[in-house]
mmCIF file of C-alpha atoms (C1' of nucleotides) in Angstrom:
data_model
loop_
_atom_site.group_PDB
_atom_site.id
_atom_site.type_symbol
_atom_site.label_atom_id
_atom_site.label_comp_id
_atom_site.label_asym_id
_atom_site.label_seq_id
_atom_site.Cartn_x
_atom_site.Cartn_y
_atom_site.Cartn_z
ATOM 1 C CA UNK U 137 67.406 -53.389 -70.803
ATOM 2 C CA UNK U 138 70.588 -53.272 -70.830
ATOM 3 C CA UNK U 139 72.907 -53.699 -67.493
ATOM 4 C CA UNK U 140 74.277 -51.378 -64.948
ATOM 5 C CA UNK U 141 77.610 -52.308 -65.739
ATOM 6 C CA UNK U 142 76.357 -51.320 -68.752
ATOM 7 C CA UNK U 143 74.947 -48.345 -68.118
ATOM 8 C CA UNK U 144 78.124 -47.159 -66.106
ATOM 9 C CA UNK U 145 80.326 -48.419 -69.075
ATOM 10 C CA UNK U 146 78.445 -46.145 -71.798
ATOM 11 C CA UNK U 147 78.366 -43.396 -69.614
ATOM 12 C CA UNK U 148 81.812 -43.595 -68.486
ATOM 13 C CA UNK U 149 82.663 -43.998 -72.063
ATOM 14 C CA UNK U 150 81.556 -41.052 -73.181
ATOM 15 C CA UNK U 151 83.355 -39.111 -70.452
ATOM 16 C CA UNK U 152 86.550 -40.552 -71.144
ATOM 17 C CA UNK U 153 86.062 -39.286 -74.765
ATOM 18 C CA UNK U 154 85.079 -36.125 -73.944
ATOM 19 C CA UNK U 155 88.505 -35.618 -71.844
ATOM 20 C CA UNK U 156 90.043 -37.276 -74.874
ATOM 21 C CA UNK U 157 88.774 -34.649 -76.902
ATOM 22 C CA UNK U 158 90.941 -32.179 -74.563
ATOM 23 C CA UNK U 159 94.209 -34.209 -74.628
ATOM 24 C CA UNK U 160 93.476 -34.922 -71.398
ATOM 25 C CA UNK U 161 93.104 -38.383 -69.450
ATOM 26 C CA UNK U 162 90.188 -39.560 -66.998
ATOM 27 C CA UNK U 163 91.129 -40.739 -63.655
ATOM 28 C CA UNK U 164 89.075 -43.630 -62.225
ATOM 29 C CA UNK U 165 87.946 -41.163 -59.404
ATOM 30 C CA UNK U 166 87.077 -38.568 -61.634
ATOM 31 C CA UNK U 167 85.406 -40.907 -63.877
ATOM 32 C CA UNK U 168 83.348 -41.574 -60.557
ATOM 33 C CA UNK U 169 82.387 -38.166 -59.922
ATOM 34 C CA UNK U 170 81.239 -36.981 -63.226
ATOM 35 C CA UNK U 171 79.002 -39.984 -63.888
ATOM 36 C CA UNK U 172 77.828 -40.659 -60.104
ATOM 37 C CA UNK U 173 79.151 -44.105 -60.224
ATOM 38 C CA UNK U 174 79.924 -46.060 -57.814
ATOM 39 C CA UNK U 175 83.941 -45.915 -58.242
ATOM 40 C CA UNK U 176 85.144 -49.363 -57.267
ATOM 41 C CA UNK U 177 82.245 -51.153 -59.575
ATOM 42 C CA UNK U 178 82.966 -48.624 -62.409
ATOM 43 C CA UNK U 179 86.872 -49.562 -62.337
ATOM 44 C CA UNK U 180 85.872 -52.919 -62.711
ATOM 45 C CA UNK U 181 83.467 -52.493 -66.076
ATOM 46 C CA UNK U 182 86.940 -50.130 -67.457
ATOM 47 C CA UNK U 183 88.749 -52.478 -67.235
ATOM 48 C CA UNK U 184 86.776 -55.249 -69.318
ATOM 49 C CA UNK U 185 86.189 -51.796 -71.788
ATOM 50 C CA UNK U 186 90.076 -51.953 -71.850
ATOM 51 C CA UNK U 187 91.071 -55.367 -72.484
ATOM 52 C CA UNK U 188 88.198 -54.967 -75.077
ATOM 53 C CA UNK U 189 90.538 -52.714 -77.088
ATOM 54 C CA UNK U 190 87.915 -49.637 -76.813
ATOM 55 C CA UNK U 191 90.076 -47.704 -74.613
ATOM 56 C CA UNK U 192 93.568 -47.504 -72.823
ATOM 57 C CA UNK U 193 94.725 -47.397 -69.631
ATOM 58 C CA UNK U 194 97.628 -46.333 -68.403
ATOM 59 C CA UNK U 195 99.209 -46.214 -64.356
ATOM 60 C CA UNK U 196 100.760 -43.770 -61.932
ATOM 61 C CA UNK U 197 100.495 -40.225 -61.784
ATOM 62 C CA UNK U 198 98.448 -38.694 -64.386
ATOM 63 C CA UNK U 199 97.735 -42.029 -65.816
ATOM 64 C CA UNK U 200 93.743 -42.891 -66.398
ATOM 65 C CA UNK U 201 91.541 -43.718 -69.203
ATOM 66 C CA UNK U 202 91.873 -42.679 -72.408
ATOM 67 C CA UNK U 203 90.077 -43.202 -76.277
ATOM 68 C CA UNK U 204 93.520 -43.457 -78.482
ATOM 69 C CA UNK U 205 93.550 -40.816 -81.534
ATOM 70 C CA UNK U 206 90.083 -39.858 -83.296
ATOM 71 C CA UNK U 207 88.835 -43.290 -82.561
ATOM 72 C CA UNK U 208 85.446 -42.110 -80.662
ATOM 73 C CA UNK U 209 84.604 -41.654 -84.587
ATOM 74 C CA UNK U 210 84.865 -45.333 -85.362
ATOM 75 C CA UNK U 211 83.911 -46.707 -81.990
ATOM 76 C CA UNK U 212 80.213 -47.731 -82.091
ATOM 77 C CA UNK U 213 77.824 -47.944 -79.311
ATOM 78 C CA UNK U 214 77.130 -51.751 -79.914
ATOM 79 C CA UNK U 215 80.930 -52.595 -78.956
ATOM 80 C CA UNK U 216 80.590 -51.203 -75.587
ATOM 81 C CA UNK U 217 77.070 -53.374 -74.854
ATOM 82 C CA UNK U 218 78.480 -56.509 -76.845
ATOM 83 C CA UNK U 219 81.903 -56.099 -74.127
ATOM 84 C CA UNK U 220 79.714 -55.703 -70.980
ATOM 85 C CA UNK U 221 76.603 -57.377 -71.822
ATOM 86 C CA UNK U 222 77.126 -59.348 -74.753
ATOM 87 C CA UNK U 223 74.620 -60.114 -77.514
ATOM 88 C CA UNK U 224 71.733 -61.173 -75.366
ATOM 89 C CA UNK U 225 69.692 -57.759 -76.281
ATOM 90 C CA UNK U 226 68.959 -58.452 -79.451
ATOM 91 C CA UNK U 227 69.139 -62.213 -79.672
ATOM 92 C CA UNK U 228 66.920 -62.972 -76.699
ATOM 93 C CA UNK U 229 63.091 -64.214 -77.071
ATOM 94 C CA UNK U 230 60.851 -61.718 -75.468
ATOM 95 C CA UNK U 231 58.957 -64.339 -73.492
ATOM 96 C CA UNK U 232 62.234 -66.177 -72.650
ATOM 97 C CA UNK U 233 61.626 -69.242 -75.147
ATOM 98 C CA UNK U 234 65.170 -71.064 -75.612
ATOM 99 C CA UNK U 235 64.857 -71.414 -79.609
ATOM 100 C CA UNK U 236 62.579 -68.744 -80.358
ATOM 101 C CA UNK U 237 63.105 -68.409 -84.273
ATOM 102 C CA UNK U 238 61.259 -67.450 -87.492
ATOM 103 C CA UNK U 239 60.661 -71.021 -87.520
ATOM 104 C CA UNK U 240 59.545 -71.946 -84.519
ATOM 105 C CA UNK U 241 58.686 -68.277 -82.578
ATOM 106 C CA UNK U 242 56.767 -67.490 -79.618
ATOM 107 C CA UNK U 243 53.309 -65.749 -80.045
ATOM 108 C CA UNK U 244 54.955 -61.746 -79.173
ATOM 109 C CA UNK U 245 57.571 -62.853 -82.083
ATOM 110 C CA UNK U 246 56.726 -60.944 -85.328
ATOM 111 C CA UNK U 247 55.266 -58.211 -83.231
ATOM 112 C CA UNK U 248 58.139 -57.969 -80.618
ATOM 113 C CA UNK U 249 60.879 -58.011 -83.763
ATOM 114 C CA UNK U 250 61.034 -54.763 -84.861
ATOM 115 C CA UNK U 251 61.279 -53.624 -81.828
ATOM 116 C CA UNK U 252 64.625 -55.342 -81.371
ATOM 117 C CA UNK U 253 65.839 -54.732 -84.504
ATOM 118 C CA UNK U 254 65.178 -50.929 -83.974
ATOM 119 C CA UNK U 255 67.461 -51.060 -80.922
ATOM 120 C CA UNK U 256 70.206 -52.859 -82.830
ATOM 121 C CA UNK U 257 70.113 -50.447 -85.992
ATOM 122 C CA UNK U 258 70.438 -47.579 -82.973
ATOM 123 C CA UNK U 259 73.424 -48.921 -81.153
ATOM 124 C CA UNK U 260 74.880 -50.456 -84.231
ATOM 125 C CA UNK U 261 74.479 -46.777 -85.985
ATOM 126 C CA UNK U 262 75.281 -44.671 -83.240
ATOM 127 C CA UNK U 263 79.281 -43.885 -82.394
ATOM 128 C CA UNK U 264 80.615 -42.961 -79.668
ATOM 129 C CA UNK U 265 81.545 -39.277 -80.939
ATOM 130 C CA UNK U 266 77.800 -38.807 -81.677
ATOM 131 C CA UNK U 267 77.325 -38.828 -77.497
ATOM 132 C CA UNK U 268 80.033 -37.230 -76.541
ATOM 133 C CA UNK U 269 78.797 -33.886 -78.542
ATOM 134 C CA UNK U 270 75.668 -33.574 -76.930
ATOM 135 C CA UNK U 271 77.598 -33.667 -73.894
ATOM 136 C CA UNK U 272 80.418 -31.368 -74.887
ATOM 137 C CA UNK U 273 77.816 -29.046 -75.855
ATOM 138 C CA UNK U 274 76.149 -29.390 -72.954
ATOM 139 C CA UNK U 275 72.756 -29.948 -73.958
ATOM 140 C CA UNK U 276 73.099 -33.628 -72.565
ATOM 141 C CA UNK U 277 74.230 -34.977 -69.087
ATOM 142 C CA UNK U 278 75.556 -38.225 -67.338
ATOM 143 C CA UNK U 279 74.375 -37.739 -64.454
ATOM 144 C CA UNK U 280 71.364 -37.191 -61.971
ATOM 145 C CA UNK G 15 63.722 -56.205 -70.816
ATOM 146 C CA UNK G 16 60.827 -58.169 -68.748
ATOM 147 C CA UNK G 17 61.077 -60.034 -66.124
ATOM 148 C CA UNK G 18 61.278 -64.059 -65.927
ATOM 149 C CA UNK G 19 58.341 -63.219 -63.954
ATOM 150 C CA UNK G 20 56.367 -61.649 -66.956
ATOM 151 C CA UNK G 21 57.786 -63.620 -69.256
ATOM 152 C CA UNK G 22 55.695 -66.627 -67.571
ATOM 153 C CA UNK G 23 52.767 -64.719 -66.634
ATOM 154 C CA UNK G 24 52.036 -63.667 -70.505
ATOM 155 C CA UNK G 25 53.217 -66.863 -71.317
ATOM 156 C CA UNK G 26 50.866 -68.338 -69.005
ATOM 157 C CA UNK G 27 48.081 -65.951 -69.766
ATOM 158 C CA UNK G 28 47.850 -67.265 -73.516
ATOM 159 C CA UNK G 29 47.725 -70.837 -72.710
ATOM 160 C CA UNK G 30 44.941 -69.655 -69.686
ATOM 161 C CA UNK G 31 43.172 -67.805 -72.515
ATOM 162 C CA UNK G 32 43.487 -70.721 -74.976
ATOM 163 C CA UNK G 33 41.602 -73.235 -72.833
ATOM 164 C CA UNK G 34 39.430 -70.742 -71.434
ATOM 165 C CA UNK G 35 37.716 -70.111 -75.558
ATOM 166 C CA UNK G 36 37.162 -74.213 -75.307
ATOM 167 C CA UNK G 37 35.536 -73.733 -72.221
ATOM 168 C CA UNK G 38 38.233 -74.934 -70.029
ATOM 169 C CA UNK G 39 39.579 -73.938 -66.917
ATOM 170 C CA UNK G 40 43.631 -74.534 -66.483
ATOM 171 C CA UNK G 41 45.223 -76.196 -63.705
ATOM 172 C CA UNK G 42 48.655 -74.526 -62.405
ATOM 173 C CA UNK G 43 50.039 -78.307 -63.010
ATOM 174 C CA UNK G 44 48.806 -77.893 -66.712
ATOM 175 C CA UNK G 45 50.077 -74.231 -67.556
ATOM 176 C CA UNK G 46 53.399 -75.170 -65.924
ATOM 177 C CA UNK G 47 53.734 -77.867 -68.291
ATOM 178 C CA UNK G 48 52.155 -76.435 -71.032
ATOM 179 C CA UNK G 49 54.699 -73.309 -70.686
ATOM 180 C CA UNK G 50 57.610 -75.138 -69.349
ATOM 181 C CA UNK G 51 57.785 -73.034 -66.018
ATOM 182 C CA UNK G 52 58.974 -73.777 -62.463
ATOM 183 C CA UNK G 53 55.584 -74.424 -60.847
ATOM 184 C CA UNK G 54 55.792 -73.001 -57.371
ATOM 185 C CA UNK G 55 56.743 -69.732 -59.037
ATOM 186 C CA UNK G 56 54.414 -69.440 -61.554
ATOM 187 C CA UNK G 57 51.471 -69.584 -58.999
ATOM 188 C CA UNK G 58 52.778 -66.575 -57.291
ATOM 189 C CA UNK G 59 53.075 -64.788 -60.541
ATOM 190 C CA UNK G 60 49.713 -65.659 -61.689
ATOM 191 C CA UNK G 61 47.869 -65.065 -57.826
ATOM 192 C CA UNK G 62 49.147 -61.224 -58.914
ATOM 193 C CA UNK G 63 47.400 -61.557 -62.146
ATOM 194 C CA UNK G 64 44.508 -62.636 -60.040
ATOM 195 C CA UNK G 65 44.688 -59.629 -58.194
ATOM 196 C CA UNK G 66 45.054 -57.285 -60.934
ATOM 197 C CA UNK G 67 41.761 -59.088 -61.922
ATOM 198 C CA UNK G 68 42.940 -60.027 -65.492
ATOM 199 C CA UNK G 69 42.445 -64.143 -64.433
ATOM 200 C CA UNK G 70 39.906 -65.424 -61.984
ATOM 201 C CA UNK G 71 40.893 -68.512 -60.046
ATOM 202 C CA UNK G 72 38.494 -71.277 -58.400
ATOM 203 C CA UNK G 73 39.725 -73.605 -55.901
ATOM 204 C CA UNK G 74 38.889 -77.039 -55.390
ATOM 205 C CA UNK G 75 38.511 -79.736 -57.841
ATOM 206 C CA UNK G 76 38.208 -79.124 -61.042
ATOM 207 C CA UNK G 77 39.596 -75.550 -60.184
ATOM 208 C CA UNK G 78 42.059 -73.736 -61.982
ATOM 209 C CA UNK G 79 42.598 -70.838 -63.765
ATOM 210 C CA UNK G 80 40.477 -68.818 -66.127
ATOM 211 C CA UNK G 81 39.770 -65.556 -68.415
ATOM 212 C CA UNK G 82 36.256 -64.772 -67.620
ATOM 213 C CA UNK G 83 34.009 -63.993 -70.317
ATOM 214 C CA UNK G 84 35.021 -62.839 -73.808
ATOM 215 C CA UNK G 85 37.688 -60.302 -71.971
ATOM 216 C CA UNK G 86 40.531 -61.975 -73.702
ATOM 217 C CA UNK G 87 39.565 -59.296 -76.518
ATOM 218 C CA UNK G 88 39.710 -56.251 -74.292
ATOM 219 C CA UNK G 89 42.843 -57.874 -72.103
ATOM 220 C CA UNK G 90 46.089 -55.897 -73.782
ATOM 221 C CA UNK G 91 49.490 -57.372 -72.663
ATOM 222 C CA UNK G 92 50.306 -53.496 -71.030
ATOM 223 C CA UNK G 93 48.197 -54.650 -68.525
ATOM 224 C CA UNK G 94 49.906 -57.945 -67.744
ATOM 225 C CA UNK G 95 53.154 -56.060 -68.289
ATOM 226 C CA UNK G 96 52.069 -53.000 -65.785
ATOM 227 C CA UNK G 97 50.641 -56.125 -63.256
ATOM 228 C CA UNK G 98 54.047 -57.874 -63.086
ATOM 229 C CA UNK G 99 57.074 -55.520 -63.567
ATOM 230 C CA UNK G 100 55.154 -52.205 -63.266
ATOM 231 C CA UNK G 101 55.803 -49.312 -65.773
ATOM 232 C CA UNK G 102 59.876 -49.198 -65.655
ATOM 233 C CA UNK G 103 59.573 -50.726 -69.226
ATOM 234 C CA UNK G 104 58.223 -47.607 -70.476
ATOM 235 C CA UNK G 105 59.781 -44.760 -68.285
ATOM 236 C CA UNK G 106 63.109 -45.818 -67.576
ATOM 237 C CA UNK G 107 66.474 -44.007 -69.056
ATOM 238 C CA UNK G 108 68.305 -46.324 -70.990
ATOM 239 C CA UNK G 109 71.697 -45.268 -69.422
ATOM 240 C CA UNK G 110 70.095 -45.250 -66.011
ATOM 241 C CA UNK G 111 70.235 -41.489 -65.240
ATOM 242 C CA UNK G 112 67.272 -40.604 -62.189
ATOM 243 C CA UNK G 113 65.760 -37.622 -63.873
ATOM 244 C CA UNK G 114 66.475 -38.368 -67.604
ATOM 245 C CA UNK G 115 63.740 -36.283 -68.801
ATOM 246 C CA UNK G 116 63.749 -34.293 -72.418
ATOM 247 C CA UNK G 117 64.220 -31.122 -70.554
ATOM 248 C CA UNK G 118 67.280 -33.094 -68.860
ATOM 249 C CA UNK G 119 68.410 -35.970 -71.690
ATOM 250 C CA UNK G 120 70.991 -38.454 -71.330
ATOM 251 C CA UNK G 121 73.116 -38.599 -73.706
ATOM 252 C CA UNK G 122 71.267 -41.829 -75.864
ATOM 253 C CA UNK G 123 67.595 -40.237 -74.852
ATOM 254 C CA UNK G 124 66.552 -38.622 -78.213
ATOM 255 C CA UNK G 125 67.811 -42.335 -80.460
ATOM 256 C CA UNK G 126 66.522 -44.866 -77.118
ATOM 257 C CA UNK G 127 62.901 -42.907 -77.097
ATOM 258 C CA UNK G 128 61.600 -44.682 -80.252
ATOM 259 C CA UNK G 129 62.840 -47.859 -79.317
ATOM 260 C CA UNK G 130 61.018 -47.358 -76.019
ATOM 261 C CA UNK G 131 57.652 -45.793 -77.732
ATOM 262 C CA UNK G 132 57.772 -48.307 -80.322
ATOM 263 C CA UNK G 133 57.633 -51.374 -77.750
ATOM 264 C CA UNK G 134 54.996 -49.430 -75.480
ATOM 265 C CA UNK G 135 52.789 -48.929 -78.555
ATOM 266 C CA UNK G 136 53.125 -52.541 -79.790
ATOM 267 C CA UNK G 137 52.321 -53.790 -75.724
ATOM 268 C CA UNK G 138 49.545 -51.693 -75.624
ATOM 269 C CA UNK G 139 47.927 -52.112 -78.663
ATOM 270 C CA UNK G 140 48.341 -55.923 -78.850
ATOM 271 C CA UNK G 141 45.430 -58.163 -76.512
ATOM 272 C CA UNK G 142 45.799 -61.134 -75.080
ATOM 273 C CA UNK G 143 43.253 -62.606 -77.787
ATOM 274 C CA UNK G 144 45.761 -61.631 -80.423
ATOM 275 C CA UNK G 145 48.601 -63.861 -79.069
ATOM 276 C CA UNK G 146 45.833 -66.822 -78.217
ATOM 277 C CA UNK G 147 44.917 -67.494 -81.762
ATOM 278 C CA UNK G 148 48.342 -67.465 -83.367
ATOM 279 C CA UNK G 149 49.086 -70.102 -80.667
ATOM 280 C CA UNK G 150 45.109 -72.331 -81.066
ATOM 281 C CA UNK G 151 46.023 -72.178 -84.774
ATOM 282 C CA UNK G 152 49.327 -73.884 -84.300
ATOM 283 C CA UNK G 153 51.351 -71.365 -85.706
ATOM 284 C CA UNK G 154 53.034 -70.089 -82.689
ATOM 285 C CA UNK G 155 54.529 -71.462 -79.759
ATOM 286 C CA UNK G 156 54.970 -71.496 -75.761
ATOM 287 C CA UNK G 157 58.045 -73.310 -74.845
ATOM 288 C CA UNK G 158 61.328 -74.646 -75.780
ATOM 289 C "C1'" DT H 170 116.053 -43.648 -54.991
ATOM 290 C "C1'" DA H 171 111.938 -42.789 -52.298
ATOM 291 C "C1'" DA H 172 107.394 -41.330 -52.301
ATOM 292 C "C1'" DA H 173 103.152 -40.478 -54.439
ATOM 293 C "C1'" DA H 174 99.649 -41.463 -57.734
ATOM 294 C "C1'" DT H 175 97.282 -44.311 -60.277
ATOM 295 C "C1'" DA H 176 95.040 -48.799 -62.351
ATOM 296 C "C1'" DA H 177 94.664 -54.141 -61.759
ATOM 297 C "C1'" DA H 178 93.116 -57.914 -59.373
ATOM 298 C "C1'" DG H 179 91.071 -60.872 -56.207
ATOM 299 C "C1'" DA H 180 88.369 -61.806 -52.154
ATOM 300 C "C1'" DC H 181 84.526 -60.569 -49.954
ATOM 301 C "C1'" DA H 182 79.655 -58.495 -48.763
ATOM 302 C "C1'" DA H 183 75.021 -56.869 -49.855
ATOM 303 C "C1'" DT H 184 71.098 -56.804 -52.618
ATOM 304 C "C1'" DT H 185 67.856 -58.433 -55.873
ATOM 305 C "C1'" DA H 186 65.763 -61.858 -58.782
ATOM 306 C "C1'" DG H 187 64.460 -66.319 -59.235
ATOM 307 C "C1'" DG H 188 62.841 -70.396 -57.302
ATOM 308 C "C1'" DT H 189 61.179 -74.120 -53.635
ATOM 309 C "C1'" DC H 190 58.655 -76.084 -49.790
ATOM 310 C "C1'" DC H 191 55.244 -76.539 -46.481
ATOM 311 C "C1'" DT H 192 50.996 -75.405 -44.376
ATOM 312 C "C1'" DT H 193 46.373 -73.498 -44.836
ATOM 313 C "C1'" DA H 194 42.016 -72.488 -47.093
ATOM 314 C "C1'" DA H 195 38.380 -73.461 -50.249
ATOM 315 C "C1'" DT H 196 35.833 -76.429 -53.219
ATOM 316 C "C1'" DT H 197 34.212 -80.658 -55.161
ATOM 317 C "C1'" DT H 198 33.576 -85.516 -55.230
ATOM 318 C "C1'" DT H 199 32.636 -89.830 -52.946
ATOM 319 C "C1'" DA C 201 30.861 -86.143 -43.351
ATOM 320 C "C1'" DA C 202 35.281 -87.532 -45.174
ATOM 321 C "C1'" DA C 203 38.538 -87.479 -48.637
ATOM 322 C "C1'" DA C 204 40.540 -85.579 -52.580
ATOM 323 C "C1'" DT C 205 41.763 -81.669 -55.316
ATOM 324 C "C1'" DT C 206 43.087 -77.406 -56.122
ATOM 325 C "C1'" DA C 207 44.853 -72.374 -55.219
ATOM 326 C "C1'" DA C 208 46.854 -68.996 -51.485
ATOM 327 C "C1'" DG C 209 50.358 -67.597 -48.581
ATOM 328 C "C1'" DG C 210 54.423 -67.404 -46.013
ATOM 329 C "C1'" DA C 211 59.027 -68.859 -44.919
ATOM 330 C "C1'" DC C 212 62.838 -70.158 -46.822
ATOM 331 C "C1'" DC C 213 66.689 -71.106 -50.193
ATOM 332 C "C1'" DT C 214 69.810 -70.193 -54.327
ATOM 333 C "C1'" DA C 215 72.018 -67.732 -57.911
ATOM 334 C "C1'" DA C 216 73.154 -63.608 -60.201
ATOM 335 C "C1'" DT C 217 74.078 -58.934 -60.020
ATOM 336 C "C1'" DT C 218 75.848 -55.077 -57.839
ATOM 337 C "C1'" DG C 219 79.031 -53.109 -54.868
ATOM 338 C "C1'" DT C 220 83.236 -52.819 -51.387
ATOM 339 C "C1'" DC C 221 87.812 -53.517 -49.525
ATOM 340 C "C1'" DT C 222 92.545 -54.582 -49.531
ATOM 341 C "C1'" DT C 223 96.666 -55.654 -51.701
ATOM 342 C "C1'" DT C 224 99.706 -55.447 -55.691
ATOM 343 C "C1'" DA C 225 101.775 -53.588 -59.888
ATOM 344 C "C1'" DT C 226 103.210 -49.726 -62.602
ATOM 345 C "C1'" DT C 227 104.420 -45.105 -63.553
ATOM 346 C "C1'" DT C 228 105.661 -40.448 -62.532
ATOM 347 C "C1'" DT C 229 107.387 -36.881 -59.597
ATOM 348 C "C1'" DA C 230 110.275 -35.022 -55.933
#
DNA sequence: TAAAATAAAGACAATTAGGTCCTTAATTTT
DNA sequence: AAAATTAAGGACCTAATTGTCTTTATTTTA
């Protein structure tokens, strides 16, 4: 489904806005720990999350990753797959055909459709603040 | 979400079902034209279907692949799925936690389970017969 | 100003998925 | 019986993904 870049990025994501919640910023190592990621591979998926614009980095001591001001409100899940994984989740043909369309679609089409669409709507819909609760509260987890 | 590998086996498995209703038995030269497939690979994916005993396959000239009987009704594309990729589909956290469970959720398990139900359902409850005849009646397609 | 702490970046390594090639086995046709 | 046709199987190759290591740049602290 969707990558483990991916995967790493959402989750780390949702850390980093739970710290930014506190005032506080995530170091890559820390990052690491709480998501049991593997830290070099992680840094590298941050850093495509930070030229992206969905979060800030900053150096030296103290530095780490941060969500700038109440954005986790207005940051949506779909912007974190669309930097790491790009569109191909909802735009790809189930069976793989290159110009699978209403037009011209494969025989799992109509059936497969919804489907898709569902999973757009939900990471479309979904912000990263909604996540981070469930975490905060602790009745979700990033790891294990 | 599947596998190039699946994708050509159900691919494959329509076109095998298709000839199969006229009678036919389909060369691995034919399906890998027919479904626009790498041909070497496509006969390792479908000697697993063989395996799972959803095709049957005859040597020798004249040889080829077939759906035996009028199975292509009772033939759902879970099973093709389960033959090819195994259940991971189905069971595995979107966010790539071990034991994402709903006693133990990731943070996207509660919106990602319908998504993941809804595709099961539609895999399950669709047969290889339904994708044949959108494709025999010319309304649906296997490559490009 | 020097040292420490941190992310950025690029080169590299390992693993997995995807794909090819060649030989063998089985069947049919001649 | 010999030749032709087809799938089976194994060894191999290639590309993409995942992951590591080392150096550099930036910032803060002592």
């Amino acid at each position: 489904m969707f990558s483990k870049a991916c995967e790493y990025a959402i989750r780390a994501a949702i850390f980093i806005a739970s710290e930014s919640e506190k005032d506080k910023r995530a170091s890559l190592k820390d990052i690491a720990r709480e998501i049991d990621s593997p830290e070099a591979f992680t840094a590298k998926t941050l850093q495509k999350l930070s030229r992206s614009g969905i979060i800030t980095s900053t150096k030296g001591a103290h530095g780490g990753f941060e969500v700038k001001g109440d954005l986790s409100n207005t940051i949506m899940i779909s912007q974190i797959v669309l930097a790491i994984d790009g569109d191909k989740v909802y735009t790809r043909c189930s069976l793989g055909l290159h110009n699978c369309s209403e037009d011209h679609p494969c025989p799992f089409h109509s059936r497969f459709k919804p489907v898709r669409n569902g999973l757009q709507q939900i990471v479309e819909n979904t912000s990263l603040k909604d996540l981070t609760s469930g975490l905060v509260s602790g009745d979700t987890f990033l790891k294990i």
